[in-house]
Amino acid sequence: MEQSLWRNRNYLTLMSAQLISSLGDWLSMIAIFTMIGMKWEASPLEVSFTMLSLVVPMALFGPFAGIVSDKFPRKALMITSDLVRAVLITGLAFADTIGMVYLFLFAIGCFSAVFIPSKNGKLKEIVPERHLKSAMSVTSAIDSGTKIAGPLLSGLLVTLFPVSIVFFIDSATFLLSAFLLVFLRGDRIVNKETTNPSTSIKEDWKEGFHFMKEQVFLLSGLIIIGSGLLILQLADSQFIVLIRQLADASPDLFGYLITASGIGMLTTGIILARKTDYNAFVLMIAGMGGLGVSFSILGWFTHIDLVYPVIWMSVLGFAAGFTSSLGFIPFQASVQLTTPSHLTGRVFGVVNSVTTTATIAGPLAGGIMATFFGVIPLFIGTGVLLVLLSVTFYINRRKLQDTEQERQITGKNGARTFLNP
């Protein structure tokens, strides 16, 4: 299975471009949060607004971007997105106020909103259905691997050079990614159905949403992921503020935490790439619960100012990364496996809109809560809510499974689902 996948030249080209651009993303993200969180000593709300600047355009333009990726050549859209983002990342090197950082991140988010559904749609086109689960796991493993190397390299670069150098390097990675995508060859279309060019954007978006609504298993998964992200983002955007509460606080701790999280995500990706006969619904529930436990312990250990924070933050960061991927990878693979090629952009546009909306409301509410109640209670409370969410869905899993089986009996869809793999 893996041998056939790795002989797919289009897939290798796409993954190589993703590897390079993702590495650059983590270089700049660590540099940004180090700059505003440790050097500029940004407040919890300012840290939240920094994250919001990047995800708001994805929520606003996610559905539209998904429709665009279905109507126009995805290769051209990805190359254009990379080139424009290369210019915008360079602009961050000259930002001297947090307001300028907000503006550049917002613009970068707009073009990232186009790139993501285009990449997912292209993956559906060039990878046979029997290899999609493995392909999605490898994609996640690449993201996780760059999450390991990026923070380590970024920490070294920030120590040796001005932060602006990191942004120039990130810009170069986008240029190299665009160059590689030029060599993406003609695609083997999995589903040759095309959309009616006369339909409106509103009708196109409704078509993607209607498909999601008819798939009980996808809709349930989207609810889990969306609500889980909403709760998660209450605290996730405040990690740099949490670290500042420690007596031995340092910028290196943030890098170690992110790196350990990346190792955990990479481990999950490797495991799921090899073992594809999993029950995605159960893994999603377990992942959210494990993530909640990790967050609560992080908050508690920070409260007691436990010694050797490098060790326990790295261990808990690994656990958080490992369990979070147990939820996100199976859901993404299920969406890819179930959605027809000609609807991939629309469906992922709906998914991205829901998830990024959660990542908008979460950091904003989290920044306000951290300001009024403190960041440590926020982490502990967030963890408890995630555990309660996972328990609630586990208790109701049978009811969802029965609903899906009834829908299949009526003949609406007999495809495999992540409730019944």
Short mmCIF file of N, CA and C in Angstrom, two decimals, residues 133 136-137 212 215-226 229 272 278-285 288 324-339 347-348 350-352 354-355 418:
data_model
loop_
_atom_site.label_atom_id
_atom_site.label_comp_id
_atom_site.label_asym_id
_atom_site.label_seq_id
_atom_site.Cartn_x
_atom_site.Cartn_y
_atom_site.Cartn_z
N LYS A 133 -6.73 7.36 3.34
CA LYS A 133 -6.47 7.41 4.78
C LYS A 133 -4.98 7.52 5.07
N MET A 136 -3.73 11.04 4.09
CA MET A 136 -4.07 12.06 5.07
C MET A 136 -3.22 11.94 6.32
N SER A 137 -2.90 10.72 6.72
CA SER A 137 -2.05 10.52 7.89
C SER A 137 -0.63 11.01 7.62
N MET A 212 -22.99 17.71 3.69
CA MET A 212 -22.57 17.47 5.08
C MET A 212 -23.77 17.09 5.94
N GLN A 215 -24.90 13.46 5.71
CA GLN A 215 -23.99 12.45 6.25
C GLN A 215 -23.98 12.57 7.77
N VAL A 216 -24.72 11.70 8.44
CA VAL A 216 -24.83 11.77 9.90
C VAL A 216 -23.47 11.69 10.56
N PHE A 217 -22.61 10.81 10.05
CA PHE A 217 -21.31 10.61 10.66
C PHE A 217 -20.42 11.83 10.48
N LEU A 218 -20.47 12.47 9.30
CA LEU A 218 -19.67 13.67 9.09
C LEU A 218 -20.19 14.84 9.92
N LEU A 219 -21.50 14.98 9.97
CA LEU A 219 -22.09 16.07 10.74
C LEU A 219 -21.77 15.91 12.23
N SER A 220 -21.84 14.68 12.73
CA SER A 220 -21.51 14.43 14.13
C SER A 220 -20.05 14.75 14.40
N GLY A 221 -19.18 14.33 13.49
CA GLY A 221 -17.77 14.61 13.65
C GLY A 221 -17.47 16.09 13.62
N LEU A 222 -18.17 16.82 12.74
CA LEU A 222 -17.97 18.26 12.66
C LEU A 222 -18.40 18.95 13.96
N ILE A 223 -19.47 18.45 14.57
CA ILE A 223 -19.92 19.01 15.85
C ILE A 223 -18.87 18.77 16.93
N ILE A 224 -18.32 17.55 16.95
CA ILE A 224 -17.29 17.23 17.95
C ILE A 224 -16.06 18.11 17.75
N ILE A 225 -15.58 18.17 16.51
CA ILE A 225 -14.37 18.95 16.23
C ILE A 225 -14.61 20.43 16.47
N GLY A 226 -15.76 20.94 16.00
CA GLY A 226 -16.05 22.36 16.17
C GLY A 226 -16.19 22.78 17.62
N LEU A 229 -12.80 22.38 19.42
CA LEU A 229 -11.89 23.48 19.10
C LEU A 229 -12.28 24.76 19.83
N LEU A 272 -1.36 5.96 12.58
CA LEU A 272 -2.60 5.90 11.79
C LEU A 272 -2.34 5.69 10.31
N TYR A 278 -9.38 1.79 11.64
CA TYR A 278 -9.78 2.26 12.96
C TYR A 278 -11.23 2.77 12.94
N ASN A 279 -11.80 2.87 14.14
CA ASN A 279 -13.11 3.49 14.30
C ASN A 279 -12.87 4.97 14.60
N ALA A 280 -13.06 5.81 13.60
CA ALA A 280 -12.71 7.23 13.72
C ALA A 280 -13.50 7.93 14.82
N PHE A 281 -14.75 7.56 14.97
CA PHE A 281 -15.60 8.23 15.96
C PHE A 281 -15.06 8.02 17.38
N VAL A 282 -14.68 6.78 17.68
CA VAL A 282 -14.14 6.47 19.01
C VAL A 282 -12.81 7.19 19.23
N LEU A 283 -11.97 7.22 18.21
CA LEU A 283 -10.68 7.91 18.34
C LEU A 283 -10.87 9.40 18.58
N MET A 284 -11.85 9.99 17.92
CA MET A 284 -12.11 11.42 18.11
C MET A 284 -12.52 11.72 19.55
N ILE A 285 -13.38 10.87 20.10
CA ILE A 285 -13.83 11.06 21.48
C ILE A 285 -12.66 10.89 22.45
N MET A 288 -10.20 13.96 22.31
CA MET A 288 -10.65 15.16 23.02
C MET A 288 -10.53 14.99 24.54
N SER A 324 -4.61 15.04 20.49
CA SER A 324 -5.33 15.92 19.57
C SER A 324 -5.38 15.34 18.16
N SER A 325 -4.27 14.72 17.73
CA SER A 325 -4.25 14.11 16.40
C SER A 325 -5.16 12.90 16.31
N LEU A 326 -5.42 12.24 17.43
CA LEU A 326 -6.37 11.13 17.43
C LEU A 326 -7.76 11.60 17.01
N GLY A 327 -8.04 12.88 17.24
CA GLY A 327 -9.33 13.43 16.85
C GLY A 327 -9.33 13.99 15.45
N PHE A 328 -8.31 14.79 15.12
CA PHE A 328 -8.34 15.54 13.88
C PHE A 328 -8.02 14.70 12.65
N ILE A 329 -7.05 13.80 12.74
CA ILE A 329 -6.66 13.01 11.57
C ILE A 329 -7.80 12.11 11.08
N PRO A 330 -8.44 11.32 11.95
CA PRO A 330 -9.54 10.48 11.47
C PRO A 330 -10.69 11.28 10.86
N PHE A 331 -10.98 12.45 11.42
CA PHE A 331 -12.07 13.25 10.86
C PHE A 331 -11.71 13.74 9.45
N GLN A 332 -10.50 14.28 9.29
CA GLN A 332 -10.08 14.77 7.98
C GLN A 332 -10.07 13.62 6.96
N ALA A 333 -9.59 12.45 7.36
CA ALA A 333 -9.55 11.30 6.46
C ALA A 333 -10.96 10.87 6.07
N SER A 334 -11.88 10.91 7.01
CA SER A 334 -13.27 10.51 6.73
C SER A 334 -13.93 11.47 5.74
N VAL A 335 -13.65 12.77 5.89
CA VAL A 335 -14.21 13.75 4.95
C VAL A 335 -13.66 13.50 3.55
N GLN A 336 -12.35 13.27 3.46
CA GLN A 336 -11.73 13.02 2.15
C GLN A 336 -12.30 11.75 1.53
N LEU A 337 -12.45 10.71 2.33
CA LEU A 337 -12.89 9.42 1.81
C LEU A 337 -14.33 9.45 1.33
N THR A 338 -15.17 10.21 1.99
CA THR A 338 -16.61 10.21 1.72
C THR A 338 -17.03 11.21 0.64
N THR A 339 -16.34 12.33 0.56
CA THR A 339 -16.78 13.42 -0.31
C THR A 339 -16.38 13.18 -1.76
N VAL A 347 -17.16 21.16 0.51
CA VAL A 347 -17.29 20.52 1.82
C VAL A 347 -16.19 20.99 2.77
N PHE A 348 -14.96 21.03 2.27
CA PHE A 348 -13.87 21.51 3.13
C PHE A 348 -14.02 23.00 3.43
N VAL A 350 -16.93 24.39 4.04
CA VAL A 350 -17.86 24.39 5.18
C VAL A 350 -17.12 23.98 6.46
N VAL A 351 -16.31 22.92 6.37
CA VAL A 351 -15.56 22.45 7.53
C VAL A 351 -14.63 23.54 8.05
N ASN A 352 -13.88 24.17 7.14
CA ASN A 352 -12.95 25.22 7.55
C ASN A 352 -13.68 26.42 8.15
N VAL A 354 -16.52 26.34 9.84
CA VAL A 354 -16.95 25.99 11.20
C VAL A 354 -15.77 25.97 12.17
N THR A 355 -14.69 25.33 11.77
CA THR A 355 -13.55 25.20 12.67
C THR A 355 -12.86 26.54 12.93
N PHE A 418 -17.41 6.60 9.39
CA PHE A 418 -16.51 6.45 10.52
C PHE A 418 -17.24 5.99 11.77
#
